[in-house]
PDB file of C-alpha atoms in Angstrom:
ATOM      1  CA  UNK N   1      -6.696 -15.092   0.895  1.00 67.00           C
ATOM      2  CA  UNK N   2      -8.170 -11.240   1.002  1.00 72.00           C
ATOM      3  CA  UNK N   3      -7.456  -9.081  -2.262  1.00 85.00           C
ATOM      4  CA  UNK N   4      -8.720  -5.575  -3.333  1.00 92.00           C
ATOM      5  CA  UNK N   5      -8.831  -5.069  -7.395  1.00 95.00           C
ATOM      6  CA  UNK N   6      -8.553  -1.409  -8.066  1.00 96.00           C
ATOM      7  CA  UNK N   7      -9.615  -0.059 -11.512  1.00 96.00           C
ATOM      8  CA  UNK N   8      -8.807   2.020 -13.786  1.00 96.00           C
ATOM      9  CA  UNK N   9      -5.220   1.339 -13.217  1.00 96.00           C
ATOM     10  CA  UNK N  10      -4.185   4.619 -14.594  1.00 97.00           C
ATOM     11  CA  UNK N  11      -6.151   7.814 -14.936  1.00 97.00           C
ATOM     12  CA  UNK N  12      -5.271  10.384 -17.291  1.00 97.00           C
ATOM     13  CA  UNK N  13      -7.869  13.505 -17.894  1.00 97.00           C
ATOM     14  CA  UNK N  14      -8.195  17.183 -18.062  1.00 97.00           C
ATOM     15  CA  UNK N  15      -8.352  19.573 -15.099  1.00 97.00           C
ATOM     16  CA  UNK N  16     -11.935  19.888 -14.400  1.00 97.00           C
ATOM     17  CA  UNK N  17     -13.096  16.513 -15.027  1.00 97.00           C
ATOM     18  CA  UNK N  18     -15.064  14.458 -12.694  1.00 97.00           C
ATOM     19  CA  UNK N  19     -13.586  11.045 -11.969  1.00 97.00           C
ATOM     20  CA  UNK N  20     -14.544   7.769  -9.932  1.00 98.00           C
ATOM     21  CA  UNK N  21     -11.651   4.917  -8.812  1.00 97.00           C
ATOM     22  CA  UNK N  22     -13.411   1.401  -7.778  1.00 97.00           C
ATOM     23  CA  UNK N  23     -12.243  -0.671  -4.934  1.00 96.00           C
ATOM     24  CA  UNK N  24     -13.656  -4.208  -5.363  1.00 95.00           C
ATOM     25  CA  UNK N  25     -13.247  -7.744  -3.268  1.00 92.00           C
ATOM     26  CA  UNK N  26     -15.017 -11.056  -2.470  1.00 90.00           C
ATOM     27  CA  UNK N  27     -14.166 -10.484   0.955  1.00 89.00           C
ATOM     28  CA  UNK N  28     -15.819  -8.561   3.592  1.00 90.00           C
ATOM     29  CA  UNK N  29     -13.986  -5.702   5.512  1.00 90.00           C
ATOM     30  CA  UNK N  30     -14.320  -4.265   9.132  1.00 88.00           C
ATOM     31  CA  UNK N  31     -13.169  -0.943   7.585  1.00 89.00           C
ATOM     32  CA  UNK N  32     -12.314   0.783   4.099  1.00 92.00           C
ATOM     33  CA  UNK N  33      -9.187   3.321   4.392  1.00 94.00           C
ATOM     34  CA  UNK N  34      -8.514   5.660   0.928  1.00 97.00           C
ATOM     35  CA  UNK N  35      -4.702   6.732   1.050  1.00 97.00           C
ATOM     36  CA  UNK N  36      -3.132   9.153  -1.700  1.00 97.00           C
ATOM     37  CA  UNK N  37       0.938   8.545  -2.079  1.00 96.00           C
ATOM     38  CA  UNK N  38       3.130  10.487  -3.835  1.00 94.00           C
ATOM     39  CA  UNK N  39       6.440   9.348  -5.394  1.00 92.00           C
ATOM     40  CA  UNK N  40       8.891   8.203  -3.142  1.00 91.00           C
ATOM     41  CA  UNK N  41       6.874   9.264   0.233  1.00 94.00           C
ATOM     42  CA  UNK N  42       4.620   6.996   2.307  1.00 95.00           C
ATOM     43  CA  UNK N  43       0.945   6.637   1.922  1.00 96.00           C
ATOM     44  CA  UNK N  44      -1.470   9.599   3.782  1.00 96.00           C
ATOM     45  CA  UNK N  45      -4.652   8.849   5.016  1.00 95.00           C
ATOM     46  CA  UNK N  46      -7.672  10.635   3.042  1.00 96.00           C
ATOM     47  CA  UNK N  47     -10.799   8.827   5.346  1.00 95.00           C
ATOM     48  CA  UNK N  48     -11.486   5.907   6.845  1.00 92.00           C
ATOM     49  CA  UNK N  49     -15.195   4.052   6.231  1.00 92.00           C
ATOM     50  CA  UNK N  50     -16.530   1.652   8.797  1.00 89.00           C
ATOM     51  CA  UNK N  51     -19.990   1.440   8.015  1.00 90.00           C
ATOM     52  CA  UNK N  52     -21.493  -0.716   4.751  1.00 92.00           C
ATOM     53  CA  UNK N  53     -22.521   1.891   3.034  1.00 94.00           C
ATOM     54  CA  UNK N  54     -21.412   4.700   4.438  1.00 94.00           C
ATOM     55  CA  UNK N  55     -20.575   8.075   2.724  1.00 97.00           C
ATOM     56  CA  UNK N  56     -17.839  10.574   3.458  1.00 96.00           C
ATOM     57  CA  UNK N  57     -17.138  14.020   1.730  1.00 96.00           C
ATOM     58  CA  UNK N  58     -13.926  15.458   2.211  1.00 94.00           C
ATOM     59  CA  UNK N  59     -14.255  18.544  -0.150  1.00 95.00           C
ATOM     60  CA  UNK N  60     -14.267  17.485  -3.317  1.00 97.00           C
ATOM     61  CA  UNK N  61     -13.419  14.553  -2.913  1.00 97.00           C
ATOM     62  CA  UNK N  62     -16.276  11.949  -1.833  1.00 97.00           C
ATOM     63  CA  UNK N  63     -15.771   7.837  -0.319  1.00 97.00           C
ATOM     64  CA  UNK N  64     -18.775   5.377  -0.608  1.00 96.00           C
ATOM     65  CA  UNK N  65     -18.450   1.828   1.114  1.00 95.00           C
ATOM     66  CA  UNK N  66     -20.872  -0.377  -0.337  1.00 94.00           C
ATOM     67  CA  UNK N  67     -23.459  -2.186   2.222  1.00 94.00           C
ATOM     68  CA  UNK N  68     -22.053  -5.552   1.835  1.00 93.00           C
ATOM     69  CA  UNK N  69     -18.465  -3.937   2.848  1.00 92.00           C
ATOM     70  CA  UNK N  70     -17.069  -5.637  -0.041  1.00 93.00           C
ATOM     71  CA  UNK N  71     -16.685  -2.970  -1.991  1.00 94.00           C
ATOM     72  CA  UNK N  72     -15.706   1.091  -2.311  1.00 96.00           C
ATOM     73  CA  UNK N  73     -15.619   4.314  -4.562  1.00 97.00           C
ATOM     74  CA  UNK N  74     -13.451   7.431  -4.658  1.00 97.00           C
ATOM     75  CA  UNK N  75     -15.327  10.236  -6.641  1.00 98.00           C
ATOM     76  CA  UNK N  76     -13.493  13.576  -7.133  1.00 97.00           C
ATOM     77  CA  UNK N  77     -15.610  16.068  -8.490  1.00 97.00           C
ATOM     78  CA  UNK N  78     -13.855  18.893 -11.432  1.00 97.00           C
ATOM     79  CA  UNK N  79     -10.109  17.597 -10.818  1.00 97.00           C
ATOM     80  CA  UNK N  80      -7.145  19.473 -10.339  1.00 97.00           C
ATOM     81  CA  UNK N  81      -3.477  19.118 -11.505  1.00 96.00           C
ATOM     82  CA  UNK N  82      -2.905  18.912  -7.006  1.00 95.00           C
ATOM     83  CA  UNK N  83      -5.032  15.860  -7.531  1.00 96.00           C
ATOM     84  CA  UNK N  84      -2.225  14.098  -9.322  1.00 97.00           C
ATOM     85  CA  UNK N  85      -0.814  10.708  -7.125  1.00 96.00           C
ATOM     86  CA  UNK N  86      -1.895   7.251  -6.741  1.00 97.00           C
ATOM     87  CA  UNK N  87      -5.000   6.571  -4.698  1.00 98.00           C
ATOM     88  CA  UNK N  88      -4.966   3.173  -2.544  1.00 97.00           C
ATOM     89  CA  UNK N  89      -7.546   1.597  -1.071  1.00 96.00           C
ATOM     90  CA  UNK N  90      -6.819  -0.499   1.889  1.00 95.00           C
ATOM     91  CA  UNK N  91      -9.161  -3.010   3.325  1.00 93.00           C
ATOM     92  CA  UNK N  92      -9.126  -3.938   7.419  1.00 88.00           C
ATOM     93  CA  UNK N  93      -9.267  -8.071   7.549  1.00 79.00           C
ATOM     94  CA  UNK N  94     -11.634  -9.075  10.216  1.00 67.00           C
ATOM     95  CA  UNK N  95     -11.083 -12.229  12.165  1.00 63.00           C
ATOM     96  CA  UNK N  96      -8.760 -10.625  14.434  1.00 64.00           C
ATOM     97  CA  UNK N  97      -6.226  -9.660  12.530  1.00 71.00           C
ATOM     98  CA  UNK N  98      -4.697  -5.693  12.631  1.00 79.00           C
ATOM     99  CA  UNK N  99      -3.348  -5.895   9.079  1.00 87.00           C
ATOM    100  CA  UNK N 100      -4.054  -3.731   6.115  1.00 92.00           C
ATOM    101  CA  UNK N 101      -5.078  -5.464   3.263  1.00 93.00           C
ATOM    102  CA  UNK N 102      -4.334  -3.263  -0.545  1.00 95.00           C
ATOM    103  CA  UNK N 103      -5.065  -2.968  -4.038  1.00 95.00           C
ATOM    104  CA  UNK N 104      -2.353  -1.999  -6.470  1.00 95.00           C
ATOM    105  CA  UNK N 105      -3.413   1.694  -6.342  1.00 96.00           C
ATOM    106  CA  UNK N 106      -5.104   3.682  -9.382  1.00 97.00           C
ATOM    107  CA  UNK N 107      -1.927   6.664 -10.810  1.00 97.00           C
ATOM    108  CA  UNK N 108      -4.064   9.595 -11.897  1.00 97.00           C
ATOM    109  CA  UNK N 109      -3.059  12.071 -13.628  1.00 97.00           C
ATOM    110  CA  UNK N 110      -4.200  15.375 -14.024  1.00 97.00           C
ATOM    111  CA  UNK N 111      -3.407  17.460 -16.972  1.00 97.00           C
ATOM    112  CA  UNK N 112      -3.981  21.528 -17.164  1.00 95.00           C
TER     113      UNK N 112
ATOM    114  CA  UNK R   1       6.221  17.334  13.344  1.00 55.00           C
ATOM    115  CA  UNK R   2       4.658  14.898  14.863  1.00 72.00           C
ATOM    116  CA  UNK R   3       4.105  12.333  12.395  1.00 93.00           C
ATOM    117  CA  UNK R   4       5.154   9.187  11.719  1.00 97.00           C
ATOM    118  CA  UNK R   5       9.606   9.386  11.613  1.00 97.00           C
ATOM    119  CA  UNK R   6      11.485   6.961   9.280  1.00 98.00           C
ATOM    120  CA  UNK R   7      15.271   6.814   9.785  1.00 97.00           C
ATOM    121  CA  UNK R   8      17.390   6.304   7.275  1.00 97.00           C
ATOM    122  CA  UNK R   9      15.563   7.722   4.168  1.00 97.00           C
ATOM    123  CA  UNK R  10      17.584   5.436   1.471  1.00 97.00           C
ATOM    124  CA  UNK R  11      19.682   3.076   2.171  1.00 98.00           C
ATOM    125  CA  UNK R  12      21.777   1.892  -0.760  1.00 98.00           C
ATOM    126  CA  UNK R  13      23.403  -1.257   0.128  1.00 98.00           C
ATOM    127  CA  UNK R  14      25.471  -4.068  -1.576  1.00 97.00           C
ATOM    128  CA  UNK R  15      24.091  -8.037  -1.246  1.00 97.00           C
ATOM    129  CA  UNK R  16      25.505  -9.805   1.717  1.00 97.00           C
ATOM    130  CA  UNK R  17      24.763  -6.991   3.843  1.00 98.00           C
ATOM    131  CA  UNK R  18      22.733  -6.527   6.795  1.00 98.00           C
ATOM    132  CA  UNK R  19      20.829  -3.255   7.159  1.00 98.00           C
ATOM    133  CA  UNK R  20      18.792  -1.818   9.755  1.00 98.00           C
ATOM    134  CA  UNK R  21      15.547   0.564   9.515  1.00 98.00           C
ATOM    135  CA  UNK R  22      14.089   2.457  12.967  1.00 98.00           C
ATOM    136  CA  UNK R  23      10.207   3.812  13.279  1.00 98.00           C
ATOM    137  CA  UNK R  24       9.793   6.278  15.406  1.00 97.00           C
ATOM    138  CA  UNK R  25       5.195   6.526  15.967  1.00 96.00           C
ATOM    139  CA  UNK R  26       2.924   9.501  16.372  1.00 94.00           C
ATOM    140  CA  UNK R  27       3.437   9.694  20.220  1.00 91.00           C
ATOM    141  CA  UNK R  28       0.331   8.390  21.750  1.00 87.00           C
ATOM    142  CA  UNK R  29      -0.105   5.064  19.219  1.00 92.00           C
ATOM    143  CA  UNK R  30       0.649   2.060  20.968  1.00 91.00           C
ATOM    144  CA  UNK R  31      -0.115   0.103  17.743  1.00 93.00           C
ATOM    145  CA  UNK R  32       3.160   0.290  15.208  1.00 96.00           C
ATOM    146  CA  UNK R  33       3.031  -1.881  11.840  1.00 96.00           C
ATOM    147  CA  UNK R  34       5.852  -2.464   9.274  1.00 97.00           C
ATOM    148  CA  UNK R  35       5.004  -2.620   5.373  1.00 97.00           C
ATOM    149  CA  UNK R  36       6.707  -2.764   2.205  1.00 97.00           C
ATOM    150  CA  UNK R  37       6.033  -1.965  -1.505  1.00 97.00           C
ATOM    151  CA  UNK R  38       7.191  -2.493  -4.338  1.00 95.00           C
ATOM    152  CA  UNK R  39       7.545  -0.539  -7.770  1.00 92.00           C
ATOM    153  CA  UNK R  40       4.068  -1.112  -8.855  1.00 90.00           C
ATOM    154  CA  UNK R  41       1.798  -2.747  -6.194  1.00 93.00           C
ATOM    155  CA  UNK R  42       0.402  -1.724  -2.938  1.00 95.00           C
ATOM    156  CA  UNK R  43       2.181  -2.344   0.108  1.00 96.00           C
ATOM    157  CA  UNK R  44       2.101  -5.971   1.966  1.00 95.00           C
ATOM    158  CA  UNK R  45       1.967  -6.507   5.482  1.00 95.00           C
ATOM    159  CA  UNK R  46       4.876  -7.693   7.429  1.00 96.00           C
ATOM    160  CA  UNK R  47       3.810  -7.174  11.068  1.00 95.00           C
ATOM    161  CA  UNK R  48       2.981  -5.612  13.802  1.00 93.00           C
ATOM    162  CA  UNK R  49       3.828  -4.646  17.203  1.00 94.00           C
ATOM    163  CA  UNK R  50       0.912  -3.820  20.384  1.00 92.00           C
ATOM    164  CA  UNK R  51       3.487  -1.975  22.381  1.00 92.00           C
ATOM    165  CA  UNK R  52       6.485  -4.115  22.923  1.00 93.00           C
ATOM    166  CA  UNK R  53       5.318  -7.241  22.333  1.00 92.00           C
ATOM    167  CA  UNK R  54       4.762  -8.699  18.294  1.00 92.00           C
ATOM    168  CA  UNK R  55       1.288  -9.753  17.854  1.00 90.00           C
ATOM    169  CA  UNK R  56       1.396 -10.746  14.574  1.00 88.00           C
ATOM    170  CA  UNK R  57       4.214 -11.876  11.560  1.00 90.00           C
ATOM    171  CA  UNK R  58       3.530 -11.954   8.143  1.00 89.00           C
ATOM    172  CA  UNK R  59       5.230 -15.396   6.094  1.00 85.00           C
ATOM    173  CA  UNK R  60       6.505 -12.534   4.217  1.00 83.00           C
ATOM    174  CA  UNK R  61       8.747 -12.300   6.816  1.00 85.00           C
ATOM    175  CA  UNK R  62      11.713 -14.539   6.354  1.00 88.00           C
ATOM    176  CA  UNK R  63      13.531 -15.806   8.988  1.00 92.00           C
ATOM    177  CA  UNK R  64      16.355 -13.152   7.626  1.00 96.00           C
ATOM    178  CA  UNK R  65      14.229 -10.580   8.504  1.00 96.00           C
ATOM    179  CA  UNK R  66      13.477  -9.094  12.174  1.00 95.00           C
ATOM    180  CA  UNK R  67      11.646  -6.279  14.440  1.00 96.00           C
ATOM    181  CA  UNK R  68      11.716  -4.983  17.396  1.00 96.00           C
ATOM    182  CA  UNK R  69       9.703  -2.437  19.600  1.00 96.00           C
ATOM    183  CA  UNK R  70      11.449  -2.752  23.070  1.00 91.00           C
ATOM    184  CA  UNK R  71      10.152  -0.448  25.091  1.00 87.00           C
ATOM    185  CA  UNK R  72       6.860  -0.253  23.036  1.00 86.00           C
ATOM    186  CA  UNK R  73       7.899   2.858  21.337  1.00 91.00           C
ATOM    187  CA  UNK R  74      10.395   3.242  18.362  1.00 96.00           C
ATOM    188  CA  UNK R  75      10.464  -0.095  16.194  1.00 97.00           C
ATOM    189  CA  UNK R  76      13.709  -1.764  14.028  1.00 98.00           C
ATOM    190  CA  UNK R  77      13.236  -3.268  11.382  1.00 97.00           C
ATOM    191  CA  UNK R  78      16.565  -5.800  10.281  1.00 97.00           C
ATOM    192  CA  UNK R  79      17.675  -7.485   7.430  1.00 97.00           C
ATOM    193  CA  UNK R  80      20.165  -9.871   7.357  1.00 97.00           C
ATOM    194  CA  UNK R  81      22.228 -11.473   4.629  1.00 97.00           C
ATOM    195  CA  UNK R  82      20.159  -8.636   2.109  1.00 97.00           C
ATOM    196  CA  UNK R  83      19.417 -10.408  -1.019  1.00 96.00           C
ATOM    197  CA  UNK R  84      18.028  -8.048  -4.585  1.00 96.00           C
ATOM    198  CA  UNK R  85      14.588  -9.384  -3.971  1.00 95.00           C
ATOM    199  CA  UNK R  86      14.515  -7.402  -1.017  1.00 96.00           C
ATOM    200  CA  UNK R  87      14.818  -3.919  -2.586  1.00 97.00           C
ATOM    201  CA  UNK R  88      11.708  -2.678  -1.683  1.00 97.00           C
ATOM    202  CA  UNK R  89      10.235   0.492   0.036  1.00 97.00           C
ATOM    203  CA  UNK R  90       9.713  -0.130   3.592  1.00 98.00           C
ATOM    204  CA  UNK R  91       7.166   1.633   5.636  1.00 98.00           C
ATOM    205  CA  UNK R  92       6.146   2.207   8.922  1.00 98.00           C
ATOM    206  CA  UNK R  93       2.734   3.015  10.223  1.00 97.00           C
ATOM    207  CA  UNK R  94       1.250   3.428  13.854  1.00 95.00           C
ATOM    208  CA  UNK R  95      -2.134   3.422  15.462  1.00 92.00           C
ATOM    209  CA  UNK R  96      -3.952   4.163  18.202  1.00 87.00           C
ATOM    210  CA  UNK R  97      -5.158   0.504  19.149  1.00 78.00           C
ATOM    211  CA  UNK R  98      -8.159   0.967  20.662  1.00 70.00           C
ATOM    212  CA  UNK R  99      -9.404  -1.911  22.640  1.00 52.00           C
ATOM    213  CA  UNK R 100     -12.698  -3.079  21.752  1.00 56.00           C
ATOM    214  CA  UNK R 101     -13.339  -1.548  18.262  1.00 63.00           C
ATOM    215  CA  UNK R 102     -14.838  -4.187  16.090  1.00 67.00           C
ATOM    216  CA  UNK R 103     -12.669  -2.796  12.770  1.00 67.00           C
ATOM    217  CA  UNK R 104      -9.244  -2.182  11.717  1.00 73.00           C
ATOM    218  CA  UNK R 105      -7.439   0.357  13.235  1.00 80.00           C
ATOM    219  CA  UNK R 106      -6.953   3.729  11.044  1.00 87.00           C
ATOM    220  CA  UNK R 107      -3.313   3.443  10.095  1.00 91.00           C
ATOM    221  CA  UNK R 108      -0.748   6.962  10.013  1.00 94.00           C
ATOM    222  CA  UNK R 109       2.062   6.048   7.635  1.00 96.00           C
ATOM    223  CA  UNK R 110       6.303   7.628   7.547  1.00 97.00           C
ATOM    224  CA  UNK R 111       8.278   8.452   4.759  1.00 97.00           C
ATOM    225  CA  UNK R 112       9.369   5.179   4.042  1.00 97.00           C
ATOM    226  CA  UNK R 113      12.981   3.779   3.574  1.00 98.00           C
ATOM    227  CA  UNK R 114      13.501   3.021  -0.077  1.00 97.00           C
ATOM    228  CA  UNK R 115      16.355  -0.140   0.364  1.00 98.00           C
ATOM    229  CA  UNK R 116      18.574  -0.766  -2.863  1.00 98.00           C
ATOM    230  CA  UNK R 117      20.106  -3.678  -2.667  1.00 98.00           C
ATOM    231  CA  UNK R 118      23.001  -3.595  -5.371  1.00 96.00           C
TER     232      UNK R 118
END
């Protein structure tokens, strides 16, 4: 069974601080997707990374896929209250399955 | 709005009743997925369709659950004889389903249906 471990589980910071969220597994994934979810809503896609070592930037967010495609990180620079939410990583499985395996998420609160 | 839509957004039912949820994917997407999310957990895969064919089912999908996508467009998820343990957010997602890809499709999620079984 493929599992994704996210850390930290909870993170509360002040506006303007930087933070990094980690997503780790002992399994190799074909792709890694990051989502942000608001309470009572569905996950909203932030980015997809597919190549080991790939780095993608989305404004103040930087996403990295590990060289071995087993881990990923999300770094936010100068966090804002609008960044508050649940950040989920999801791994695309290999071997013909199309399902995504999700971590439990990191609940981020950015205080003004 | 051309995103994934789900109906209803909220459903409260009594134990033992049947419920049906609907999902309308992004119009050009030929793959459709169902996930379930309970409090404090990430979404868990239930099943997926390529056009009208149901190609994969999780063991979480007990015989009380059935999903259909009869014309390869919208999909329904029915739960028969609901139990309190079925209370969760049911999420639908869709993807382009580009053939020949070496990695899992990027999936776009709808707003979910929150089910509460009393």
